[in-house]
């Protein structure tokens, strides 16, 4: 028998016939007509190549094979019930689920601490495991189940990946507090004359400023390129370099390091962040809970909520 072609609903019929000892009562219990319950029994007999139940007087008596199958069938049905009970009755306080989240340095630093506060209070046994994947690798990771969700900038994944807007942030310019050339304001001339630290891979579209400058016939002088955005404030604090970072990152470091924050000399579009997940998780109660927790956190920390 090919198990992939076997209708598991037949096990429900098997169990009902075994317990009721009657096709009529089994049909009534399952709300099936007499022809339908008889047809299901015939399918069971064909699948197992055995009569399974034979009439003896007014009862359907199980064959030795049916007696052997009874406990296995009940176990399978019991496990199935548990699966759906777990699906429908997710309890954060009792869950031991691990969530795999693809997230970059910036949202990890500003979002995760607040998310962990919620988890520690309401779901203390849930585990978060983060992964730092390139943008081009995230779709496959979501499809293959290597990630439960991704937190990042706008990205086209396709129809099998759902998305939800979380928050927006803007770019600002940071420099050391006692910068010799820049005191209270940052002019375009100072900005162009300065030397910058940049990111080797711009997750947050920081090149938007360079596109704006190009329209004006101007260009930044980037002297140092790093991969880790969190390292930038530390490098800025100990040099005369400037750097563009998102405002929540700047705010996180301004009280920890001798740096100051200034608006960019020209306005650029805010950066929007989203959470992404595969459609198979759309109605998973645990996943729904985590997405809502993420959304709630972002609404609290977000200075530019839509």
XYZ file of C-alpha atoms in Angstrom, residues 30-254:
225
model
C -19.666 10.799 11.902
C -22.740 12.262 10.178
C -22.258 9.986 7.189
C -24.984 8.191 5.263
C -25.191 4.403 5.258
C -23.820 4.165 1.677
C -20.948 6.515 2.587
C -19.902 4.553 5.680
C -20.125 1.290 3.731
C -17.999 2.750 0.964
C -15.386 3.874 3.499
C -15.291 0.384 5.018
C -14.775 -1.128 1.574
C -11.870 1.269 1.006
C -10.342 0.225 4.329
C -10.724 -3.443 3.424
C -9.044 -2.821 0.088
C -6.200 -0.849 1.642
C -5.395 -3.515 4.256
C -6.433 -6.501 2.137
C -8.523 -7.728 5.056
C -12.199 -7.748 6.036
C -11.333 -5.855 9.254
C -14.954 -6.051 10.506
C -17.390 -8.926 9.921
C -21.036 -9.113 10.839
C -21.921 -11.355 13.751
C -25.575 -11.064 14.673
C -26.331 -7.372 15.064
C -22.701 -6.341 15.553
C -19.630 -5.675 13.420
C -16.860 -7.733 15.022
C -13.177 -6.820 14.444
C -10.879 -9.343 12.827
C -7.528 -10.175 14.474
C -5.835 -7.636 12.209
C -8.340 -4.948 13.219
C -7.645 -5.741 16.878
C -3.935 -5.319 16.179
C -4.491 -2.029 14.374
C -6.796 -0.564 17.007
C -4.144 0.805 19.367
C -2.049 2.189 16.508
C -5.085 3.915 14.998
C -6.008 5.461 18.338
C -2.437 6.643 18.815
C -2.398 8.274 15.381
C -5.752 9.981 15.999
C -4.590 11.095 19.442
C -1.450 12.658 18.015
C -3.521 14.380 15.329
C -5.801 15.852 17.979
C -2.782 17.124 19.910
C -1.421 18.767 16.783
C -4.614 20.716 16.261
C -5.029 21.463 19.942
C -1.528 22.973 19.909
C -2.381 24.890 16.752
C -5.574 26.368 18.096
C -4.553 26.892 21.724
C -1.105 28.445 21.614
C -0.105 29.539 25.125
C 2.919 31.888 25.122
C 3.634 31.222 28.780
C 4.050 27.477 28.139
C 5.614 27.539 24.680
C 9.199 26.356 24.159
C 9.319 27.310 20.502
C 12.459 28.660 18.866
C 12.021 31.473 16.335
C 14.646 31.914 13.630
C 14.825 35.577 12.612
C 16.902 37.084 9.839
C 17.869 40.538 11.052
C 20.636 43.067 10.467
C 22.714 44.911 13.062
C 20.542 48.006 13.191
C 17.086 46.490 13.853
C 18.726 43.868 16.070
C 20.185 46.580 18.262
C 17.123 48.812 18.521
C 14.250 46.301 18.280
C 15.428 43.092 19.920
C 16.045 44.431 23.457
C 12.420 45.609 23.643
C 11.148 42.377 22.101
C 13.076 40.375 24.701
C 11.393 42.372 27.461
C 8.001 41.192 26.197
C 9.212 37.613 25.788
C 10.742 37.493 29.265
C 7.455 38.650 30.780
C 4.911 36.700 28.724
C 6.778 33.829 27.048
C 9.872 33.071 29.126
C 10.593 29.703 27.495
C 10.554 30.979 23.907
C 13.990 31.239 22.266
C 15.102 33.721 19.606
C 17.896 32.775 17.220
C 19.083 35.486 14.849
C 20.832 35.144 11.510
C 22.704 37.755 9.484
C 21.922 36.872 5.863
C 22.484 38.864 2.700
C 19.365 40.244 1.061
C 19.674 37.869 -1.880
C 19.724 34.801 0.410
C 16.643 35.587 2.493
C 13.914 34.420 0.100
C 15.363 30.911 -0.137
C 15.864 30.783 3.631
C 12.198 31.668 4.204
C 11.005 29.168 1.609
C 13.161 26.352 2.987
C 12.159 27.033 6.586
C 15.643 28.114 7.632
C 14.104 31.382 8.808
C 10.698 32.018 10.395
C 10.794 35.698 9.539
C 13.015 38.474 8.225
C 13.205 42.044 9.516
C 14.590 44.443 6.939
C 14.087 47.158 4.368
C 11.681 46.932 1.449
C 12.433 43.871 -0.650
C 10.536 41.996 -3.358
C 10.198 38.327 -2.383
C 7.267 37.108 -4.487
C 3.687 36.038 -3.800
C 4.576 33.247 -1.345
C 6.150 35.692 1.135
C 3.897 37.999 3.156
C 4.988 41.332 4.576
C 3.949 43.896 7.177
C 5.204 47.432 7.659
C 6.914 47.924 11.020
C 8.495 51.362 11.249
C 10.429 54.092 9.490
C 13.662 55.856 10.348
C 15.691 58.663 8.839
C 19.361 59.111 8.157
C 21.339 61.595 10.204
C 24.990 62.518 10.317
C 27.174 61.771 13.330
C 30.605 63.140 14.277
C 32.705 63.402 17.408
C 31.431 65.912 19.918
C 34.513 68.151 19.734
C 34.917 68.025 15.952
C 37.334 70.818 14.976
C 35.424 71.984 11.904
C 31.756 71.422 12.790
C 30.222 72.985 15.880
C 26.460 73.674 15.939
C 25.365 73.298 12.317
C 26.331 71.181 9.316
C 26.385 73.051 6.032
C 26.587 71.547 2.584
C 30.112 72.906 2.205
C 31.238 71.256 5.445
C 29.534 68.018 4.478
C 31.280 67.825 1.109
C 34.646 68.817 2.586
C 34.508 66.148 5.317
C 35.804 62.578 5.138
C 33.329 59.741 5.752
C 33.010 56.210 7.066
C 30.685 54.129 4.889
C 29.151 50.653 4.882
C 30.469 48.063 2.455
C 26.953 46.729 1.905
C 24.214 49.248 2.371
C 21.264 47.455 3.884
C 19.499 50.727 4.567
C 19.827 52.491 1.227
C 22.329 55.019 2.562
C 23.380 55.658 -1.032
C 20.229 57.765 -1.348
C 22.229 60.751 -0.146
C 24.864 60.104 -2.809
C 22.201 60.045 -5.516
C 20.919 63.409 -4.270
C 24.423 64.844 -4.215
C 25.076 63.587 -7.732
C 22.035 65.524 -8.944
C 23.708 68.614 -7.513
C 27.063 67.773 -9.084
C 28.600 66.952 -5.710
C 30.155 63.877 -4.109
C 31.119 62.661 -0.638
C 34.674 61.618 0.173
C 34.454 58.149 1.765
C 37.803 57.202 3.327
C 36.898 54.121 5.361
C 34.418 51.351 4.512
C 33.266 48.856 7.166
C 30.829 45.941 7.242
C 29.450 46.393 10.759
C 27.243 49.421 11.332
C 27.559 49.164 15.107
C 31.298 49.861 14.843
C 30.775 53.201 13.111
C 29.884 55.352 16.169
C 32.982 54.059 17.975
C 35.206 54.944 15.016
C 33.599 58.362 14.625
C 34.104 59.144 18.311
C 37.879 58.697 17.951
C 38.422 60.473 14.603
C 37.406 63.445 12.507
C 35.353 61.216 10.201
C 31.648 61.785 9.661
C 29.138 59.056 8.926
C 25.515 58.700 7.914
C 23.567 56.360 10.185
C 19.904 55.830 10.957
C 18.608 58.024 13.751
C 17.693 55.280 16.221
C 21.269 53.989 16.078
C 22.631 57.500 16.600
C 20.306 58.047 19.568
C 21.409 54.748 21.101
C 25.073 55.784 21.053
C 24.902 59.511 21.761
